[in-house]
Amino acid sequence: MTDTKDQEPAEMRVDPARAKHLSSNISSILSRIESAKPSSGPPVRLVAVSKLKPANDVLALHSAPHNHLHFGENYQQELLQKSLLLPREIRWHFIGALQTNKCKPLAEQIPNLWCVESVDTGKKADQLEKGRAALCEKEKDYGGVPLRVFVQANTSGEEEKSGVEPEGAAELCRHVREQCPHLKLQGLMTIGAIARSKEAKEGVENEDFSRLREVRDQVVKELGLQEGDLELSMGMSEDFESAIRCGSNEVRVGSTIFGERPAKGDAKIKETVEEGKG
């Protein structure tokens, strides 16, 4: 009789030692999140960024005892491949640079895509809207479930960074809310300057994070919303505690959980992404 484990694809086999290591890492991150969060504050969502890591790493953390739900990917093809391999209960976040012509298939092909965090133009929002609408037509289970989006703002002013200028964030947020019925504006996202992240210490606010908070407050005012209506997604491995102290509702942590990644050119999944190009 053949052992069923021998029939499993390699991507789905979880090495016990690796699973134990990952479990220890994510437990440490969750503990640090709780320590950084104000005692009276709402929960902080942890997106485990699994880009360029194998699907079985994701499965290890999605399984007991953590049963983690939220995972982030930067590359569309990698996300699609993993979504086909892994349980549909996983809530995928696309956090990479978006190309306009890839937005519709991204939203249409991955039913359990929970959120797109890098929307910085109305054209990209419109294409995500078309993709989600098409998915809802094909899969009636998703007819009443909008695709969440964060508007990405470039708070650091770095030319190589994607993101709408802070002054244009309110207009783009209004567009998502009023012109994209299959999308839900979840909040605002930023990727801070690395130098500021490294300098951030307890008691000293990261300028990029405080700037995004100001942008959120302005958007709330202009759109007639409440502060709690829009989340902040900011903070990564090096600076998530600083981000939480600045009011982040969600942090995106990768290498501190999964370990250092291979160079993208050495990874199995290759995809051309032009940063900041539409």
C-alpha positions as MATLAB code, in Angstrom:
seq = 'MTDTKDQEPAEMRVDPARAKHLSSNISSILSRIESAKPSSGPPVRLVAVSKLKPANDVLALHSAPHNHLHFGENYQQELLQKSLLLPREIRWHFIGALQTNKCKPLAEQIPNLWCVESVDTGKKADQLEKGRAALCEKEKDYGGVPLRVFVQANTSGEEEKSGVEPEGAAELCRHVREQCPHLKLQGLMTIGAIARSKEAKEGVENEDFSRLREVRDQVVKELGLQEGDLELSMGMSEDFESAIRCGSNEVRVGSTIFGERPAKGDAKIKETVEEGKG';
ca = [
       0.000    0.000    0.000;
       1.405    3.387   -0.998;
       1.853    5.989    1.719;
      -0.398    8.967    0.901;
       2.414   11.305    1.972;
       4.461   10.034   -0.972;
       1.658   11.186   -3.275;
       1.602   14.747   -1.945;
       3.270   17.397   -4.111;
       6.560   18.585   -2.623;
       5.108   22.086   -2.217;
       2.598   20.736    0.320;
       4.886   18.700    2.556;
       5.589   20.444    5.848;
       8.912   19.652    7.473;
       8.335   19.397   11.259;
      11.599   21.131   12.134;
      10.871   23.986    9.733;
       7.317   24.279   11.051;
       8.614   24.516   14.621;
      11.061   27.254   13.621;
       8.374   29.260   11.821;
       5.987   28.819   14.749;
       8.590   30.210   17.139;
       9.225   33.186   14.864;
       5.574   34.157   14.414;
       4.889   33.703   18.134;
       7.685   36.179   18.850;
       6.267   38.695   16.363;
       2.744   38.381   17.780;
       4.112   38.954   21.284;
       6.006   42.047   20.153;
       2.871   43.365   18.435;
       0.900   43.018   21.662;
       3.638   44.767   23.635;
       3.746   47.700   21.199;
      -0.037   48.086   20.956;
      -1.808   50.441   23.360;
      -3.673   48.415   25.959;
      -7.002   49.938   24.949;
      -6.330   49.828   21.223;
      -7.946   47.536   18.658;
      -6.192   44.356   17.469;
      -3.361   44.769   14.964;
      -3.540   42.533   11.905;
      -0.332   40.672   11.040;
       0.215   40.000    7.341;
       2.922   37.342    7.023;
       4.769   38.250    3.830;
       5.672   34.978    2.149;
       7.108   36.240   -1.136;
       9.757   33.969   -2.662;
       9.119   31.392    0.064;
       7.635   27.951   -0.636;
       3.953   27.178   -0.278;
       4.645   24.679    2.497;
       5.961   27.516    4.680;
       2.566   29.179    4.340;
       0.795   25.907    5.043;
       2.860   25.397    8.208;
       1.642   28.699    9.659;
      -1.900   28.297    8.383;
      -2.105   24.958   10.207;
      -2.535   24.465   13.955;
      -1.544   25.799   16.407;
      -1.476   29.251   14.763;
      -4.105   28.841   12.027;
      -2.815   32.095   10.597;
      -5.037   33.579    7.879;
      -3.400   36.679    6.411;
      -0.471   36.253    4.001;
       1.075   38.774    1.633;
       2.684   38.382   -1.788;
       4.518   40.850   -4.023;
       4.417   39.047   -7.358;
       1.212   38.226   -9.188;
       2.311   34.926  -10.732;
       3.645   33.640   -7.434;
       0.414   34.598   -5.685;
      -1.664   32.808   -8.314;
       0.414   29.639   -8.046;
       0.238   29.550   -4.259;
      -3.484   30.291   -4.208;
      -4.101   27.223   -6.357;
      -2.044   25.002   -4.055;
      -3.151   26.228   -0.660;
      -6.470   26.179    1.263;
      -9.065   28.682    0.112;
      -9.570   29.905    3.694;
      -6.295   31.820    3.426;
      -6.776   35.570    3.042;
      -4.261   36.783    0.491;
      -2.932   40.335    0.359;
      -1.245   41.658   -2.774;
       1.315   44.188   -1.582;
       3.578   44.601   -4.611;
       3.802   47.257   -7.297;
       0.731   47.127   -9.537;
       0.729   47.325  -13.302;
      -2.562   48.563  -14.712;
      -2.879   45.789  -17.298;
      -2.468   43.125  -14.597;
      -5.089   44.489  -12.200;
      -8.145   42.883  -13.818;
      -6.700   39.330  -13.935;
      -5.357   39.718  -10.408;
      -8.829   40.488   -9.048;
     -10.579   37.949  -11.274;
      -8.369   34.886  -10.943;
      -7.910   34.651   -7.165;
     -11.244   34.268   -5.317;
      -9.646   34.461   -1.860;
      -7.698   37.618   -2.647;
      -8.713   39.530    0.466;
      -6.979   42.828   -0.164;
      -4.865   44.779   -2.652;
      -2.664   47.203   -0.747;
      -0.920   49.138   -3.491;
      -3.599   51.103   -5.367;
      -2.193   54.463   -6.432;
      -4.239   55.489   -9.489;
      -7.875   55.581  -10.461;
      -7.125   53.488  -13.563;
      -5.789   50.662  -11.412;
      -8.816   50.845   -9.145;
     -11.086   50.689  -12.198;
      -9.350   47.565  -13.512;
      -9.554   45.866  -10.119;
     -13.256   46.753  -10.101;
     -13.734   45.084  -13.493;
     -11.892   41.990  -12.332;
     -13.837   41.625   -9.114;
     -17.130   42.213  -10.941;
     -16.232   39.449  -13.394;
     -15.375   37.095  -10.528;
     -18.695   37.824   -8.851;
     -20.474   36.914  -12.070;
     -18.674   33.572  -12.257;
     -18.707   32.683   -8.559;
     -21.958   33.681   -6.924;
     -20.493   33.064   -3.440;
     -18.489   36.253   -3.922;
     -21.351   38.390   -5.141;
     -21.678   40.287   -1.877;
     -18.021   40.288   -0.824;
     -16.084   43.322   -2.056;
     -12.351   43.251   -2.638;
     -10.666   45.396   -0.015;
      -8.112   47.946   -1.178;
      -5.654   50.280    0.478;
      -4.642   53.467   -1.283;
      -0.848   53.648   -1.231;
       0.588   57.066   -0.445;
       4.214   58.035   -1.041;
       4.923   59.693    2.293;
       8.718   59.631    1.933;
       8.875   61.568   -1.337;
      11.283   59.026   -2.836;
      11.047   58.910   -6.635;
      11.539   55.146   -6.763;
       8.599   54.511   -4.464;
       5.101   53.873   -5.766;
       2.173   55.729   -4.270;
      -0.073   58.687   -4.852;
       1.170   62.025   -3.569;
      -0.351   62.696   -0.128;
      -2.263   65.669   -1.508;
      -4.010   63.423   -4.029;
      -5.010   60.671   -1.616;
      -8.473   62.034   -0.824;
      -9.454   62.279   -4.488;
      -8.366   58.683   -5.144;
     -10.135   57.434   -2.024;
     -13.306   59.174   -3.146;
     -12.998   57.522   -6.561;
     -12.754   54.055   -5.005;
     -15.752   54.665   -2.755;
     -17.981   56.247   -5.389;
     -16.964   54.590   -8.671;
     -15.969   51.049   -7.660;
     -18.931   49.193   -6.098;
     -17.100   45.854   -5.982;
     -14.221   47.359   -4.001;
     -14.115   48.402   -0.364;
     -11.768   51.188    0.705;
     -10.024   49.609    3.687;
      -7.607   52.446    4.382;
      -4.233   53.904    3.474;
      -0.832   52.243    3.132;
       2.759   53.440    2.960;
       6.263   52.050    2.716;
       8.498   54.346    4.712;
      12.058   55.289    3.867;
      14.507   52.618    5.028;
      16.783   55.172    6.678;
      13.943   56.532    8.793;
      12.905   53.018    9.737;
      16.389   52.216   11.000;
      16.524   55.430   13.001;
      13.116   54.945   14.594;
      13.287   54.240   18.307;
      10.729   54.083   21.075;
       9.527   57.566   21.853;
      10.532   58.941   18.422;
       7.879   58.903   15.705;
       8.776   57.866   12.181;
       7.981   60.852    9.947;
       6.523   58.676    7.206;
       4.115   56.990    9.597;
       2.965   60.188   11.256;
       2.508   61.690    7.776;
       0.235   58.814    6.711;
      -1.806   59.313    9.863;
      -2.207   62.978    8.906;
      -3.252   61.968    5.382;
      -5.844   59.568    6.801;
      -7.225   62.319    9.021;
      -7.521   64.646    6.022;
      -9.237   61.989    3.906;
     -11.681   61.269    6.716;
     -12.494   64.963    6.948;
     -12.918   65.506    3.204;
     -15.046   62.401    2.688;
     -17.197   62.880    5.785;
     -16.065   59.634    7.436;
     -15.110   58.586   10.939;
     -11.484   57.896   11.898;
     -12.319   54.252   12.507;
     -13.627   53.886    8.942;
     -10.125   53.861    7.461;
      -7.232   51.688    8.612;
      -3.521   52.373    8.375;
      -1.257   49.695    6.903;
       2.338   50.557    7.729;
       5.325   48.884    9.286;
       7.513   45.971    8.198;
      10.158   43.752    9.811;
      12.478   46.568   10.849;
       9.905   49.100   11.995;
       6.556   47.479   12.785;
       6.684   48.360   16.477;
       7.280   52.023   15.633;
       4.378   51.853   13.169;
       2.041   50.405   15.789;
       2.940   53.186   18.200;
       1.988   55.629   15.404;
      -1.431   54.010   15.083;
      -0.975   51.268   12.481;
      -3.839   48.764   12.262;
      -1.849   46.324   10.150;
       1.811   45.386    9.823;
       3.493   43.445    7.018;
       6.296   41.230    8.300;
       8.290   38.864    6.098;
      11.958   38.107    6.716;
      11.653   38.151   10.514;
       9.177   35.288   10.206;
      10.406   33.368    7.164;
      14.102   34.263    7.103;
      16.133   35.982    4.420;
      14.825   35.603    0.881;
      16.809   34.532   -2.187;
      17.559   37.180   -4.752;
      14.587   37.352   -7.080;
      16.723   36.315  -10.045;
      17.637   33.120   -8.189;
      14.049   32.304   -7.242;
      11.898   29.842   -9.175;
       9.159   32.326   -9.962;
      10.202   35.138  -12.270;
       7.999   38.025  -13.244;
       8.717   41.404  -14.773;
       7.562   44.235  -12.557;
       8.329   47.844  -13.331;
       8.210   49.750  -10.073;
       5.868   52.679  -10.289;
       4.915   52.123  -13.928;
       1.249   51.936  -14.876;
];
